[in-house]
PDB file of C-alpha atoms and ligand atoms in Angstrom:
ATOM      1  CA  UNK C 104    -110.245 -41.078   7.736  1.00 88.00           C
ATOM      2  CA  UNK C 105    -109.712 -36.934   8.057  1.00 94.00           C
ATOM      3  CA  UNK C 106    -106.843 -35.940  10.236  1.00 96.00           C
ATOM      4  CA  UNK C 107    -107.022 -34.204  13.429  1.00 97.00           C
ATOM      5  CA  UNK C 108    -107.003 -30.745  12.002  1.00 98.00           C
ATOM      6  CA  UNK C 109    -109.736 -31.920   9.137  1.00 98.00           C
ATOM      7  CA  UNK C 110    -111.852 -33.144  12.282  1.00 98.00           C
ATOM      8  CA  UNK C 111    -111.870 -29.779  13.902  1.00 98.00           C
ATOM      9  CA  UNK C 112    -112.485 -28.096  10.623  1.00 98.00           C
ATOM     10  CA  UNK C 113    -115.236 -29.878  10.101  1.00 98.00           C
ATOM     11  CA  UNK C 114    -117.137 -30.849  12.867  1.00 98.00           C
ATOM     12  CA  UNK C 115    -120.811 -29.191  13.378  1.00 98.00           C
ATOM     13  CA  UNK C 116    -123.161 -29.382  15.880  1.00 98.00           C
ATOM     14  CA  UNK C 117    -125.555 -31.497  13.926  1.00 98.00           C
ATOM     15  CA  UNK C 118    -129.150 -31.634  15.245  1.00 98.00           C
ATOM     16  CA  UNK C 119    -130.861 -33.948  12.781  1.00 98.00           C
ATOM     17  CA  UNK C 120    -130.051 -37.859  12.565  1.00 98.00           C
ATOM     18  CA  UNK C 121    -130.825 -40.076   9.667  1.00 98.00           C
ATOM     19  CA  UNK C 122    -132.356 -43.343  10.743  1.00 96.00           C
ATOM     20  CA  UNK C 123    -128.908 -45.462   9.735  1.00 98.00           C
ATOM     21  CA  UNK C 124    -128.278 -47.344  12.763  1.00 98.00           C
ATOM     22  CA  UNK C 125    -124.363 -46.750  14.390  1.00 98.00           C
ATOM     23  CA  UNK C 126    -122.276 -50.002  14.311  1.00 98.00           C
ATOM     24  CA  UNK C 127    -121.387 -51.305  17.971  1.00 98.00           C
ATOM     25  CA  UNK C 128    -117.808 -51.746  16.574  1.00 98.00           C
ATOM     26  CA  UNK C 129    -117.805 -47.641  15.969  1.00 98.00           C
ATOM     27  CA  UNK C 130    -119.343 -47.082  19.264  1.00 98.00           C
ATOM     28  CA  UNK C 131    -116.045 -48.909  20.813  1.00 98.00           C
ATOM     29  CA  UNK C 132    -114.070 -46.854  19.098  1.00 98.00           C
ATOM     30  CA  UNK C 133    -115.272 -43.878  20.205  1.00 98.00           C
ATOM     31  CA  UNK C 134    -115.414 -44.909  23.989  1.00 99.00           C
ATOM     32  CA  UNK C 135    -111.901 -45.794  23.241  1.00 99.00           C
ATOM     33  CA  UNK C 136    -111.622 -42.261  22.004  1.00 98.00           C
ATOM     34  CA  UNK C 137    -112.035 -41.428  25.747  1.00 99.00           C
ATOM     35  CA  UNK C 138    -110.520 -43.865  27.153  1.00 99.00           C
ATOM     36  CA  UNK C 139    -107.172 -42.179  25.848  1.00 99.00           C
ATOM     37  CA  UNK C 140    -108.221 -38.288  26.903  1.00 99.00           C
ATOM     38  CA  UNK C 141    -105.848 -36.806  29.095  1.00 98.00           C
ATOM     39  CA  UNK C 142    -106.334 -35.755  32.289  1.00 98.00           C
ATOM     40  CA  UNK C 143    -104.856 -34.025  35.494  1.00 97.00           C
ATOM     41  CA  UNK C 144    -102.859 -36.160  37.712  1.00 96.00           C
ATOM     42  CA  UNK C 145    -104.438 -39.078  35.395  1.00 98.00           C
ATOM     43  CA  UNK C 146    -107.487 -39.406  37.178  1.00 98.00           C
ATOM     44  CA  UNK C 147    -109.492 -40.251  34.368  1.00 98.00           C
ATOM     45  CA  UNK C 148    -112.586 -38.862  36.127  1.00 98.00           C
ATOM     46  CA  UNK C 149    -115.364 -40.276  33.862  1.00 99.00           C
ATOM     47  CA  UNK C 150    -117.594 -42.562  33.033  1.00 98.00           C
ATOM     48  CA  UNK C 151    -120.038 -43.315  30.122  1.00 99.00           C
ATOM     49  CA  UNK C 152    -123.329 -44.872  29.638  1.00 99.00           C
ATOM     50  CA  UNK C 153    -124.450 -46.012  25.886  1.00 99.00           C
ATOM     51  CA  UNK C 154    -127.794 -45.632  25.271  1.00 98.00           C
ATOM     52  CA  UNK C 155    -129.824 -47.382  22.655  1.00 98.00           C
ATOM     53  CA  UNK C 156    -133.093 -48.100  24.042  1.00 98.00           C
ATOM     54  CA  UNK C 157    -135.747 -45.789  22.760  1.00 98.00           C
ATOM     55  CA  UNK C 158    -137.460 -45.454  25.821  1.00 98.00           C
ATOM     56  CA  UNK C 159    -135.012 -43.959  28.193  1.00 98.00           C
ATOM     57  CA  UNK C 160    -133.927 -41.650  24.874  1.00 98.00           C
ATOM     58  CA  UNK C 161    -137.413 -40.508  25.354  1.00 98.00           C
ATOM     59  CA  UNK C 162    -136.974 -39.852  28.905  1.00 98.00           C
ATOM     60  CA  UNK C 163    -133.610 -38.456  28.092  1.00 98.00           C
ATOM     61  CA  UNK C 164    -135.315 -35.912  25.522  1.00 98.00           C
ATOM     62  CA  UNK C 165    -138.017 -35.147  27.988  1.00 98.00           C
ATOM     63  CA  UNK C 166    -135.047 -34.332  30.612  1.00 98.00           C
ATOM     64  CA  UNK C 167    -133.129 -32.070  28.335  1.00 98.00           C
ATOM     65  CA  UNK C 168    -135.653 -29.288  27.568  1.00 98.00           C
ATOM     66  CA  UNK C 169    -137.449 -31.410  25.055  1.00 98.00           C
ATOM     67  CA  UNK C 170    -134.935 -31.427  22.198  1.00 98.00           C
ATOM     68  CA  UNK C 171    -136.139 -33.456  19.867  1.00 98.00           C
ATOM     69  CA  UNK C 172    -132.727 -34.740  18.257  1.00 98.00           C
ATOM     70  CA  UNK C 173    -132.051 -36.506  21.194  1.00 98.00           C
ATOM     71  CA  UNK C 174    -134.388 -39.380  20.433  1.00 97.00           C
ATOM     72  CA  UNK C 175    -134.027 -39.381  16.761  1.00 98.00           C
ATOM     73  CA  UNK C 176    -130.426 -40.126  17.182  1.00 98.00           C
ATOM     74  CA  UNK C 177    -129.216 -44.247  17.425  1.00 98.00           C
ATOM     75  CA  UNK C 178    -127.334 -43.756  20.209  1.00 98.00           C
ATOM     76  CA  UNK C 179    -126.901 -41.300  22.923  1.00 99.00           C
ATOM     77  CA  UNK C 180    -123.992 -41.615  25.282  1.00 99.00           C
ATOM     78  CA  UNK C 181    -124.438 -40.297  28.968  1.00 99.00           C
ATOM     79  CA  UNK C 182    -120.904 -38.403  29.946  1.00 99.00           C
ATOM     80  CA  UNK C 183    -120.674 -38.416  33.641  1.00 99.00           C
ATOM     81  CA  UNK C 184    -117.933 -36.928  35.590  1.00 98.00           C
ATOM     82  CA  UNK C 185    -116.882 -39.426  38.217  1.00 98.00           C
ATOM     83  CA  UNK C 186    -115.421 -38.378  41.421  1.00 98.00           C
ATOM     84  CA  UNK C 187    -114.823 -41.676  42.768  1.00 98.00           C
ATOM     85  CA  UNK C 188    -111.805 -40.942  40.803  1.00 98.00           C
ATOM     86  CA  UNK C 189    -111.072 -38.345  43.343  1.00 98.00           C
ATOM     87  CA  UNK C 190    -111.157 -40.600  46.339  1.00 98.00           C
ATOM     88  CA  UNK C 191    -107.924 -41.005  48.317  1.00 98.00           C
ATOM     89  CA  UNK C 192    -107.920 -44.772  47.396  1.00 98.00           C
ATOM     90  CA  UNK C 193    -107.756 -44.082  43.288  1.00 98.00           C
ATOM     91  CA  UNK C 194    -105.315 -41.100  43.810  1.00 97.00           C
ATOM     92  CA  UNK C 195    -102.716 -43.377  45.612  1.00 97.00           C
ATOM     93  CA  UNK C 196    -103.659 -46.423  42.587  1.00 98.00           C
ATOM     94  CA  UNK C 197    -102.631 -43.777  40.218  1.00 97.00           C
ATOM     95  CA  UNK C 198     -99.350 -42.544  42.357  1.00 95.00           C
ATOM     96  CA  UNK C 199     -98.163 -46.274  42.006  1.00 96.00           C
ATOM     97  CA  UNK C 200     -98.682 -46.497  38.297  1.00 97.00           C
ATOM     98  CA  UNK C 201     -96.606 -43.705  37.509  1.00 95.00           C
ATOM     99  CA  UNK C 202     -94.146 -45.201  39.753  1.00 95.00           C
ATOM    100  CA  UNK C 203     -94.556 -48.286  38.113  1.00 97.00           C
ATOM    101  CA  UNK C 204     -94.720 -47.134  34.475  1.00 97.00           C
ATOM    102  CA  UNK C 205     -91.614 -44.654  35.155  1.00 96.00           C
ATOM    103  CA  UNK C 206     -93.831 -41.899  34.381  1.00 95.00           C
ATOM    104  CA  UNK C 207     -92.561 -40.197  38.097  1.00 93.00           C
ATOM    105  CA  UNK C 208     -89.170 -40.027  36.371  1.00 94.00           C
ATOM    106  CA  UNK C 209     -90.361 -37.244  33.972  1.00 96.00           C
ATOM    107  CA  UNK C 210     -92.094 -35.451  36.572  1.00 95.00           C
ATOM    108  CA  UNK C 211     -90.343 -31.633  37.805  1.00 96.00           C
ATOM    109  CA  UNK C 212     -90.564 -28.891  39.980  1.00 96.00           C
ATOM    110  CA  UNK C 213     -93.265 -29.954  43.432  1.00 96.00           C
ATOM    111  CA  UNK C 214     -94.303 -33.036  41.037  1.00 95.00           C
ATOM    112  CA  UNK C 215     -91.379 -34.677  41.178  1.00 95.00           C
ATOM    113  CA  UNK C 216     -91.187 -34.366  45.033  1.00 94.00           C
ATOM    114  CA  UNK C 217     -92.128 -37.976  46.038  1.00 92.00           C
ATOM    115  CA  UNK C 218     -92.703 -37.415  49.428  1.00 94.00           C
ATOM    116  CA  UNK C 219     -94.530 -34.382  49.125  1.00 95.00           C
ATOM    117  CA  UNK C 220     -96.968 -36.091  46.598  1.00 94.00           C
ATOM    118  CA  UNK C 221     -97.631 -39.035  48.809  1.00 94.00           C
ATOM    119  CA  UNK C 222     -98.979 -36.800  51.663  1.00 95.00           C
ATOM    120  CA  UNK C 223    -100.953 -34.826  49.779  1.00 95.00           C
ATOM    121  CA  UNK C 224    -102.473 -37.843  48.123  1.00 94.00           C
ATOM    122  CA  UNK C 225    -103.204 -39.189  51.185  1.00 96.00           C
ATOM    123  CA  UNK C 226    -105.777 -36.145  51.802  1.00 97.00           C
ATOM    124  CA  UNK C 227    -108.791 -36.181  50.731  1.00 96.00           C
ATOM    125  CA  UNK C 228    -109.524 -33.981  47.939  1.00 97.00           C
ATOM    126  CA  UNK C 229    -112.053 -30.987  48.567  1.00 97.00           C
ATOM    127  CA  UNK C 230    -115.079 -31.582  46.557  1.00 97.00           C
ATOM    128  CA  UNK C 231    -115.521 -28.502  45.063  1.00 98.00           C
ATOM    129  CA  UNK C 232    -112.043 -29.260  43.659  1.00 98.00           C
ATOM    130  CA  UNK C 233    -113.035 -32.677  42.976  1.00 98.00           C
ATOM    131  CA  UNK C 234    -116.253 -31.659  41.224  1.00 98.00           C
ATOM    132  CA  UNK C 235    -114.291 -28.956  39.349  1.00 98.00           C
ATOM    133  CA  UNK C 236    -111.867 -30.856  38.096  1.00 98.00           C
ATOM    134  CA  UNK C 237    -113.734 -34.214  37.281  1.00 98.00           C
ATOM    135  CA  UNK C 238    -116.220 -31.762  35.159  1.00 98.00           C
ATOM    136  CA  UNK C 239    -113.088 -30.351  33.390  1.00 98.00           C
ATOM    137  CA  UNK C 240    -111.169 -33.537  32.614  1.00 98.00           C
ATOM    138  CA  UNK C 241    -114.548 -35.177  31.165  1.00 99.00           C
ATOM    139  CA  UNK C 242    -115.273 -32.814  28.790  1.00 99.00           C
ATOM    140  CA  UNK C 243    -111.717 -33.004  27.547  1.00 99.00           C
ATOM    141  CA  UNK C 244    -112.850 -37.343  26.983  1.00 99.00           C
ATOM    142  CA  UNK C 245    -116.225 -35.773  25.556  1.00 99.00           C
ATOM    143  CA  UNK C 246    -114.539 -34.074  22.690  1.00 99.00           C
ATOM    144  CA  UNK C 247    -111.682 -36.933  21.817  1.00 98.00           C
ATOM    145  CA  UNK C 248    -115.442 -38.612  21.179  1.00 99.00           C
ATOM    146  CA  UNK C 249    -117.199 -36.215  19.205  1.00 99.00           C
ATOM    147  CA  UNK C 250    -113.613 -35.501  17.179  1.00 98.00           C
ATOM    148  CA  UNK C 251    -113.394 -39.293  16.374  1.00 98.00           C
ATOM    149  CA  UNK C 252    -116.756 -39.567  15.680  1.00 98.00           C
ATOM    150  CA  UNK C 253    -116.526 -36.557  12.867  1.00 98.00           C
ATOM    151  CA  UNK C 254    -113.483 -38.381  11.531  1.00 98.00           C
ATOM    152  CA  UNK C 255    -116.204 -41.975  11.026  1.00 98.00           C
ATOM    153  CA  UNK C 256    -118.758 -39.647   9.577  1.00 98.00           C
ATOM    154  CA  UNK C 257    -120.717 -39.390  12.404  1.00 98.00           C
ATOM    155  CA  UNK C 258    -122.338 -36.325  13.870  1.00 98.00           C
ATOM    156  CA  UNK C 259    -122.810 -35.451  17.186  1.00 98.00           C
ATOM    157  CA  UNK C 260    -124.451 -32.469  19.486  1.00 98.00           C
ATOM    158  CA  UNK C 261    -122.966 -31.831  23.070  1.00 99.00           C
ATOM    159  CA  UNK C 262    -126.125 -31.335  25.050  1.00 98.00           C
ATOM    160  CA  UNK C 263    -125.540 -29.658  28.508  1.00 98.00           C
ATOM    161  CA  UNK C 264    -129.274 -28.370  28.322  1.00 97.00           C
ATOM    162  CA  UNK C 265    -130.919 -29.815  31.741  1.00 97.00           C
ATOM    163  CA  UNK C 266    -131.803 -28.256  34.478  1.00 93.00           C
ATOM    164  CA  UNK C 267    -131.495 -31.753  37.202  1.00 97.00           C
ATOM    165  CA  UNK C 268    -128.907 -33.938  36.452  1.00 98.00           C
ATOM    166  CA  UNK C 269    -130.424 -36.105  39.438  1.00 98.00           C
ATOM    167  CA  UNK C 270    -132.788 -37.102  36.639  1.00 98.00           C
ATOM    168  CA  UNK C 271    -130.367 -38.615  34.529  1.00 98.00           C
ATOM    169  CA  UNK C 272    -128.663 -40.622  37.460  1.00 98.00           C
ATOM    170  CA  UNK C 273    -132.250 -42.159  38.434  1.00 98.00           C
ATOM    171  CA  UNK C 274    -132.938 -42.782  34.921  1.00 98.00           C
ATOM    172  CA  UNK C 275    -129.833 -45.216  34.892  1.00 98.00           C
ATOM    173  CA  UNK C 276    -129.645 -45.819  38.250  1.00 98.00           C
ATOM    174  CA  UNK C 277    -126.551 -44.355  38.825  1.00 98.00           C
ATOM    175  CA  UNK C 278    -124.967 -43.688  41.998  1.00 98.00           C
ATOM    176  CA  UNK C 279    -124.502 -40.329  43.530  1.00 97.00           C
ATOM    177  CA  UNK C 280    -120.691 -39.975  42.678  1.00 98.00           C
ATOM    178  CA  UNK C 281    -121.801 -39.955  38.904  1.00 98.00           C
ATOM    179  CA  UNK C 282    -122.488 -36.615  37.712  1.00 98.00           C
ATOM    180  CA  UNK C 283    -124.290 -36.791  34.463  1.00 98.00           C
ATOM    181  CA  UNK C 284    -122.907 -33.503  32.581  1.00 98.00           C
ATOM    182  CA  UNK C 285    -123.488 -33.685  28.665  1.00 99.00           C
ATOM    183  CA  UNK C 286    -126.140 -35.845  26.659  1.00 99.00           C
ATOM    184  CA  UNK C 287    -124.321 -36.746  23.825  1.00 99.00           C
ATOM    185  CA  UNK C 288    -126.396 -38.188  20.712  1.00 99.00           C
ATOM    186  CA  UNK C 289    -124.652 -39.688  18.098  1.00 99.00           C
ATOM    187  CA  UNK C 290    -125.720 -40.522  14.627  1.00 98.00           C
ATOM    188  CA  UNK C 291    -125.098 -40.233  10.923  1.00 98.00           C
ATOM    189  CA  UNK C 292    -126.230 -36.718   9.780  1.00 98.00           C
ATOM    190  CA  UNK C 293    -129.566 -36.447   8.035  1.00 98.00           C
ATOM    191  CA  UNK C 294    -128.989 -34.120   4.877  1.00 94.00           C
ATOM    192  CA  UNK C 295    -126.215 -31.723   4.250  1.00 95.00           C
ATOM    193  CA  UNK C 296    -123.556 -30.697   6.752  1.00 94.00           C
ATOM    194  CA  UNK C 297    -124.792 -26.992   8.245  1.00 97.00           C
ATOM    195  CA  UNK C 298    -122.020 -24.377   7.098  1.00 98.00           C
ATOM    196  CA  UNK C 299    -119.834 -23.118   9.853  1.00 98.00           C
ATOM    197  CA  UNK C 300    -121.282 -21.677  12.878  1.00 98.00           C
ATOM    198  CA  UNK C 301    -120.148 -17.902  13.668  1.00 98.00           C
ATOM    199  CA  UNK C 302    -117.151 -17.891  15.394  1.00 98.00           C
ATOM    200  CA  UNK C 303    -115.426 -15.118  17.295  1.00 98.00           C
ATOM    201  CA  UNK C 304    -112.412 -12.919  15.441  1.00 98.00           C
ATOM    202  CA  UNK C 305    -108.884 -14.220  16.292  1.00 97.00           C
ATOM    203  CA  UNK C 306    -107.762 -10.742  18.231  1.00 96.00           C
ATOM    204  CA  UNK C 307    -111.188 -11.332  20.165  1.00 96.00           C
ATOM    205  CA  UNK C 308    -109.240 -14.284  21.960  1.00 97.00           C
ATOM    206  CA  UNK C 309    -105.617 -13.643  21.929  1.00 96.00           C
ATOM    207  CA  UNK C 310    -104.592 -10.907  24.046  1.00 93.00           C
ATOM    208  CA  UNK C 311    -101.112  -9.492  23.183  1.00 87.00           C
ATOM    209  CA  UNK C 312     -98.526  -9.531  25.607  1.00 84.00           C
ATOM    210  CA  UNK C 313     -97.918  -6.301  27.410  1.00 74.00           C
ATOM    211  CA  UNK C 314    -100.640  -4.310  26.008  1.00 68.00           C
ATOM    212  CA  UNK C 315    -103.003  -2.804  28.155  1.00 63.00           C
TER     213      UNK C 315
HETATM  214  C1  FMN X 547    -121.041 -27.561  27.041  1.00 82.29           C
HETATM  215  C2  FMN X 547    -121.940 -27.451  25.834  1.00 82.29           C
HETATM  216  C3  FMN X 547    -123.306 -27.560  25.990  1.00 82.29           C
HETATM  217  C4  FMN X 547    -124.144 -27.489  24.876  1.00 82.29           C
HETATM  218  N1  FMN X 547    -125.492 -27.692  25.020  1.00 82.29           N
HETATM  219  C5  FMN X 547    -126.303 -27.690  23.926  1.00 82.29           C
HETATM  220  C6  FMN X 547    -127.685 -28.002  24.043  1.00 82.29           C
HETATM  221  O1  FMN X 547    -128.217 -28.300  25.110  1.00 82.29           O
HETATM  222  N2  FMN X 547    -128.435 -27.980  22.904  1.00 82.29           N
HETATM  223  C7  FMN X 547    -127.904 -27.699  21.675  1.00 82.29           C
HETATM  224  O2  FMN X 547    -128.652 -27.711  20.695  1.00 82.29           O
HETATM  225  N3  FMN X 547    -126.580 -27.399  21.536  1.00 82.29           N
HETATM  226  C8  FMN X 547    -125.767 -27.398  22.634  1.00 82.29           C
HETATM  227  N4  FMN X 547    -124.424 -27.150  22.487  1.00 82.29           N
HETATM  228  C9  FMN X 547    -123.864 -26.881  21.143  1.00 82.29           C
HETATM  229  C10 FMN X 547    -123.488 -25.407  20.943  1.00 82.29           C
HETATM  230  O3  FMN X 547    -124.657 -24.652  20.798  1.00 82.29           O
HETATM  231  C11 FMN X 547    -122.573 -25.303  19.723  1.00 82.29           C
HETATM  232  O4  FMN X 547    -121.379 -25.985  19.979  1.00 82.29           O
HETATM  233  C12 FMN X 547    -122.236 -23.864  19.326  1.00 82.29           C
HETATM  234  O5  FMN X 547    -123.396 -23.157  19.003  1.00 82.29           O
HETATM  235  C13 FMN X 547    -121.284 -23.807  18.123  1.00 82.29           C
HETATM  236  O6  FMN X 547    -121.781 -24.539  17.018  1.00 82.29           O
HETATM  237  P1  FMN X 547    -120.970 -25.755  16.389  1.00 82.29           P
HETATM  238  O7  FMN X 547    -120.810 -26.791  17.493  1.00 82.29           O
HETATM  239  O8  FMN X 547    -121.815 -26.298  15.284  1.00 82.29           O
HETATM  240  O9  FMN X 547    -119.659 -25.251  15.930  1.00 82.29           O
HETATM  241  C14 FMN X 547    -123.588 -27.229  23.585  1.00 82.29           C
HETATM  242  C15 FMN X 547    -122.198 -27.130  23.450  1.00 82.29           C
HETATM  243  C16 FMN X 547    -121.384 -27.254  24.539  1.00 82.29           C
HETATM  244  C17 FMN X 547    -119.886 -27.212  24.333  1.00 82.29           C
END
């Protein structure tokens, strides 16, 4: 199994899948993957639909500009952001498990303010916010799965490329507080792993403090 940093290092978008077939016991593992993400306030806004059936990965293909990977892989695994998660109901479910687990306890500064966090979870949460932040949180669940699944020897390609994710709810039948937001097929690799993709220089991203 490679460590975290080994993951990382070697993790590729890989867009060709050999025909092996991807154990149900690995596919729990990765879902657990995501079950563990973090996420803001804990709200855990996602869910995940596993996709085996070679029909809807046809449809799913068709969806996502026709990229042909997507039905060639075993498994595909629809990434929603929920915002159900969001609803005034989860956010005061969550409030009591930190009180519960003692997580409140480690809490500072406005977080730790009990009362203030109790009204403000009573409000309901704009959904622009909500939409914003369940769409952030699930990607951070996305890549704890396509990090675990590089450390199994799988590969995987996050596929954000569709236009209507409407599609991809009536496809599963998924209700409207399910945004579908990355296709994710998952598979063993077919031939050799791609070199590293081009990457911007380090003083590209890191601005110095101070300068100008
Ligand atoms: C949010 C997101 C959406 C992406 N959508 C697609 C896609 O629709 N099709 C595709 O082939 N690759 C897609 N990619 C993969 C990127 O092209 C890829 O990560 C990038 O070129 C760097 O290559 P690497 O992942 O192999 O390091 C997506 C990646 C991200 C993070």
């Amino acid at each position: 199994m490679l460590t975290v940093l080994e993951a990382i290092q070697q993790r590729r978008s890989i867009r060709a899948f050999s025909s092996q077939d991807v154990s149900d016991e690995m596919v729990a593992q990765l879902l657990e993957a995501a079950r563990l993400a973090p996420s803001g306030s804990n709200r855990q806004p996602w869910s995940f639909v596993v996709v085996k059936d070679a029909a809807a990965k046809k449809e799913l293909r068709r969806i996502c500009a026709g990229q042909h990977f997507i039905e060639q892989a075993p498994v595909v695994i629809v990434c929603c952001a929920n915002l159900n998660r969001y609803s005034v109901e989860e956010k005061k479910k969550r409030r009591r498990e930190f009180r519960e687990s003692g997580v409140d306890k480690t809490l500072s500064g406005r977080f730790a303010d009990q009362k203030l966090m109790e009204t403000l979870d009573a409000q309901p949460v704009p959904a622009e916010t909500a939409k914003l932040g369940a769409i952030a949180n699930t990607y951070i669940a996305i890549e704890h799965i396509v990090l675990t699944a590089t450390a199994l020897g799988l590969g995987t390609c996050w596929i954000g490329g569709f236009d209507d994710a409407a599609e991809i709810r009536r496809l599963f039948g998924l209700e409207a507080s399910l945004l579908p937001v990355i296709v994710l097929p998952v598979g063993y690799p077919e031939g050799k792993l791609p070199a590293p993709r081009p990457r911007l220089k380090r003083e590209d991203i890191v601005m110095e403090q101070g300068k100008k």
